[in-house]
């Protein structure tokens, strides 16, 4: 009689449930570590994966309604931009960073970040409507930081009711 021994089996760990973009943004915004190290955390890595969804960018932008939150969004978006792996992630991260810079009254930084975001348009062969409208707001309307904060607050209200 031959006894067959089963080879050791590896049981795959159950996959963590996918968190909604809203939960990911909250986790990153309220995270204990510095914003620039966001991508090293599980919520940060998941947020990077969800960054190609427009709702994710809108949720991040909606947090720019006050100065401390806008600083956090700027740091998080820059970290996500540096870690981006696709042109879509690159464009979304740097557009978000540009918006946060504008909400902080840092117009030159916002323009530079928006130009960085728009570099992905050549690779993607399309234009991001939000980035284009943000560019128009910069170049055509001398909007103040308060304008961007007001828009972020309005966006947050719209997202809460959705």
mmCIF file of C-alpha atoms in Angstrom:
data_model
loop_
_atom_site.group_PDB
_atom_site.id
_atom_site.type_symbol
_atom_site.label_atom_id
_atom_site.label_comp_id
_atom_site.label_asym_id
_atom_site.label_seq_id
_atom_site.Cartn_x
_atom_site.Cartn_y
_atom_site.Cartn_z
ATOM 1 C CA UNK A 1 0.000 0.000 0.000
ATOM 2 C CA UNK A 2 1.381 3.377 -1.025
ATOM 3 C CA UNK A 3 0.681 6.366 1.116
ATOM 4 C CA UNK A 4 0.566 9.566 -0.812
ATOM 5 C CA UNK A 5 1.584 12.574 1.107
ATOM 6 C CA UNK A 6 0.109 15.802 0.072
ATOM 7 C CA UNK A 7 2.562 18.530 -0.640
ATOM 8 C CA UNK A 8 2.296 21.410 1.759
ATOM 9 C CA UNK A 9 -0.418 23.668 0.557
ATOM 10 C CA UNK A 10 -0.321 27.364 0.797
ATOM 11 C CA UNK A 11 -3.630 28.857 1.561
ATOM 12 C CA UNK A 12 -4.014 32.266 0.072
ATOM 13 C CA UNK A 13 -4.907 34.907 2.573
ATOM 14 C CA UNK A 14 -8.333 36.327 1.968
ATOM 15 C CA UNK A 15 -8.147 39.507 -0.026
ATOM 16 C CA UNK A 16 -8.909 42.594 1.955
ATOM 17 C CA UNK A 17 -12.196 44.115 0.918
ATOM 18 C CA UNK A 18 -11.907 47.054 -1.416
ATOM 19 C CA UNK A 19 -12.565 50.278 0.400
ATOM 20 C CA UNK A 20 -14.623 52.991 -1.183
ATOM 21 C CA UNK A 21 -12.832 56.128 -2.416
ATOM 22 C CA UNK A 22 -14.545 58.095 0.370
ATOM 23 C CA UNK A 23 -13.128 55.788 3.063
ATOM 24 C CA UNK A 24 -9.674 55.828 1.452
ATOM 25 C CA UNK A 25 -9.582 59.629 1.338
ATOM 26 C CA UNK A 26 -10.715 59.849 4.965
ATOM 27 C CA UNK A 27 -8.066 57.335 6.043
ATOM 28 C CA UNK A 28 -5.315 59.228 4.242
ATOM 29 C CA UNK A 29 -6.457 62.650 5.455
ATOM 30 C CA UNK A 30 -6.718 61.520 9.077
ATOM 31 C CA UNK A 31 -3.632 59.302 8.970
ATOM 32 C CA UNK A 32 -1.084 59.738 11.741
ATOM 33 C CA UNK A 33 2.017 59.933 9.561
ATOM 34 C CA UNK A 34 3.391 62.711 7.390
ATOM 35 C CA UNK A 35 1.521 63.275 4.138
ATOM 36 C CA UNK A 36 4.631 62.619 2.074
ATOM 37 C CA UNK A 37 4.767 59.026 3.397
ATOM 38 C CA UNK A 38 1.153 58.307 2.549
ATOM 39 C CA UNK A 39 1.909 55.875 -0.265
ATOM 40 C CA UNK A 40 3.799 53.625 2.126
ATOM 41 C CA UNK A 41 0.573 52.877 3.983
ATOM 42 C CA UNK A 42 -2.115 50.441 2.883
ATOM 43 C CA UNK A 43 -4.779 53.169 2.449
ATOM 44 C CA UNK A 44 -2.274 55.275 0.508
ATOM 45 C CA UNK A 45 -1.418 52.444 -1.869
ATOM 46 C CA UNK A 46 -5.117 51.692 -2.347
ATOM 47 C CA UNK A 47 -5.807 55.388 -2.928
ATOM 48 C CA UNK A 48 -3.162 55.411 -5.654
ATOM 49 C CA UNK A 49 -4.948 52.489 -7.321
ATOM 50 C CA UNK A 50 -8.295 54.326 -7.075
ATOM 51 C CA UNK A 51 -6.883 57.613 -8.328
ATOM 52 C CA UNK A 52 -8.026 57.006 -11.898
ATOM 53 C CA UNK A 53 -11.648 57.341 -10.735
ATOM 54 C CA UNK A 54 -12.863 60.961 -11.008
ATOM 55 C CA UNK A 55 -14.742 60.671 -7.698
ATOM 56 C CA UNK A 56 -11.451 60.008 -5.890
ATOM 57 C CA UNK A 57 -9.909 63.229 -7.179
ATOM 58 C CA UNK A 58 -13.088 65.164 -6.371
ATOM 59 C CA UNK A 59 -13.066 63.826 -2.820
ATOM 60 C CA UNK A 60 -9.452 64.913 -2.349
ATOM 61 C CA UNK A 61 -10.123 68.338 -3.834
ATOM 62 C CA UNK A 62 -13.168 68.790 -1.616
ATOM 63 C CA UNK A 63 -10.841 68.651 1.396
ATOM 64 C CA UNK A 64 -9.077 71.867 0.304
ATOM 65 C CA UNK A 65 -11.680 74.131 1.901
ATOM 66 C CA UNK A 66 -9.405 75.096 4.821
ATOM 67 C CA UNK A 67 -5.684 75.743 5.000
ATOM 68 C CA UNK A 68 -4.514 72.775 7.141
ATOM 69 C CA UNK A 69 -6.484 70.318 5.019
ATOM 70 C CA UNK A 70 -5.217 71.905 1.799
ATOM 71 C CA UNK A 71 -1.641 71.465 3.060
ATOM 72 C CA UNK A 72 -2.366 67.798 3.769
ATOM 73 C CA UNK A 73 -3.951 67.308 0.320
ATOM 74 C CA UNK A 74 -0.937 68.950 -1.312
ATOM 75 C CA UNK A 75 1.458 66.598 0.488
ATOM 76 C CA UNK A 76 -0.665 63.528 -0.217
ATOM 77 C CA UNK A 77 -1.148 64.418 -3.894
ATOM 78 C CA UNK A 78 2.575 65.045 -4.389
ATOM 79 C CA UNK A 79 3.374 61.691 -2.781
ATOM 80 C CA UNK A 80 0.815 59.980 -4.998
ATOM 81 C CA UNK A 81 2.209 61.754 -8.056
ATOM 82 C CA UNK A 82 5.730 60.606 -7.326
ATOM 83 C CA UNK A 83 4.524 57.027 -6.869
ATOM 84 C CA UNK A 84 2.184 57.062 -9.878
ATOM 85 C CA UNK A 85 2.550 54.105 -12.185
ATOM 86 C CA UNK A 86 0.216 55.088 -15.012
ATOM 87 C CA UNK A 87 -0.293 58.322 -16.943
ATOM 88 C CA UNK A 88 -3.857 58.516 -15.564
ATOM 89 C CA UNK A 89 -2.580 58.390 -11.976
ATOM 90 C CA UNK A 90 0.110 60.934 -12.812
ATOM 91 C CA UNK A 91 -2.394 63.366 -14.273
ATOM 92 C CA UNK A 92 -4.952 62.963 -11.476
ATOM 93 C CA UNK A 93 -2.365 63.286 -8.695
ATOM 94 C CA UNK A 94 -0.681 66.398 -10.066
ATOM 95 C CA UNK A 95 -3.975 68.078 -10.988
ATOM 96 C CA UNK A 96 -5.105 67.537 -7.401
ATOM 97 C CA UNK A 97 -1.782 68.908 -6.129
ATOM 98 C CA UNK A 98 -2.180 71.947 -8.401
ATOM 99 C CA UNK A 99 -5.641 72.601 -7.001
ATOM 100 C CA UNK A 100 -4.361 72.334 -3.420
ATOM 101 C CA UNK A 101 -1.513 74.753 -4.194
ATOM 102 C CA UNK A 102 -3.990 77.241 -5.661
ATOM 103 C CA UNK A 103 -6.239 76.885 -2.606
ATOM 104 C CA UNK A 104 -3.203 77.822 -0.515
ATOM 105 C CA UNK A 105 -2.568 80.915 -2.630
ATOM 106 C CA UNK A 106 0.579 79.480 -4.239
ATOM 107 C CA UNK A 107 -0.238 80.382 -7.829
ATOM 108 C CA UNK A 108 3.191 79.736 -9.363
ATOM 109 C CA UNK A 109 3.413 76.294 -7.753
ATOM 110 C CA UNK A 110 -0.126 75.535 -8.933
ATOM 111 C CA UNK A 111 0.764 76.469 -12.513
ATOM 112 C CA UNK A 112 3.892 74.318 -12.405
ATOM 113 C CA UNK A 113 2.002 71.334 -11.010
ATOM 114 C CA UNK A 114 -0.768 71.733 -13.581
ATOM 115 C CA UNK A 115 1.834 71.767 -16.364
ATOM 116 C CA UNK A 116 3.287 68.570 -14.895
ATOM 117 C CA UNK A 117 -0.202 67.027 -14.891
ATOM 118 C CA UNK A 118 -0.830 68.043 -18.477
ATOM 119 C CA UNK A 119 2.358 66.291 -19.604
ATOM 120 C CA UNK A 120 0.335 63.063 -19.390
ATOM 121 C CA UNK A 121 -2.097 64.328 -22.036
ATOM 122 C CA UNK A 122 0.494 63.680 -24.745
ATOM 123 C CA UNK A 123 0.818 60.060 -23.617
ATOM 124 C CA UNK A 124 -2.923 59.536 -23.196
ATOM 125 C CA UNK A 125 -3.991 61.294 -26.407
ATOM 126 C CA UNK A 126 -6.851 63.023 -24.628
ATOM 127 C CA UNK A 127 -7.428 66.009 -22.430
ATOM 128 C CA UNK A 128 -8.610 65.975 -18.856
ATOM 129 C CA UNK A 129 -11.626 68.307 -18.655
ATOM 130 C CA UNK A 130 -10.905 69.212 -15.036
ATOM 131 C CA UNK A 131 -7.274 70.060 -15.766
ATOM 132 C CA UNK A 132 -8.314 72.177 -18.754
ATOM 133 C CA UNK A 133 -10.917 74.073 -16.691
ATOM 134 C CA UNK A 134 -8.366 74.551 -13.911
ATOM 135 C CA UNK A 135 -5.946 75.952 -16.484
ATOM 136 C CA UNK A 136 -8.592 78.362 -17.722
ATOM 137 C CA UNK A 137 -9.312 79.445 -14.157
ATOM 138 C CA UNK A 138 -5.619 80.172 -13.655
ATOM 139 C CA UNK A 139 -4.946 81.971 -16.901
ATOM 140 C CA UNK A 140 -8.201 83.805 -17.499
ATOM 141 C CA UNK A 141 -9.437 84.607 -14.009
ATOM 142 C CA UNK A 142 -7.199 85.936 -11.311
ATOM 143 C CA UNK A 143 -9.036 83.849 -8.722
ATOM 144 C CA UNK A 144 -7.917 84.141 -5.122
ATOM 145 C CA UNK A 145 -7.173 81.244 -2.806
ATOM 146 C CA UNK A 146 -10.548 81.880 -1.150
ATOM 147 C CA UNK A 147 -12.235 81.136 -4.484
ATOM 148 C CA UNK A 148 -10.649 77.679 -4.622
ATOM 149 C CA UNK A 149 -11.540 77.050 -0.980
ATOM 150 C CA UNK A 150 -15.135 78.060 -1.664
ATOM 151 C CA UNK A 151 -15.290 75.721 -4.652
ATOM 152 C CA UNK A 152 -13.867 72.872 -2.550
ATOM 153 C CA UNK A 153 -16.479 73.492 0.171
ATOM 154 C CA UNK A 154 -19.273 73.479 -2.423
ATOM 155 C CA UNK A 155 -17.904 70.285 -3.902
ATOM 156 C CA UNK A 156 -17.832 68.672 -0.447
ATOM 157 C CA UNK A 157 -21.501 69.575 0.076
ATOM 158 C CA UNK A 158 -22.439 68.142 -3.306
ATOM 159 C CA UNK A 159 -20.567 64.924 -2.602
ATOM 160 C CA UNK A 160 -22.239 64.511 0.813
ATOM 161 C CA UNK A 161 -25.673 64.691 -0.719
ATOM 162 C CA UNK A 162 -24.762 62.242 -3.508
#
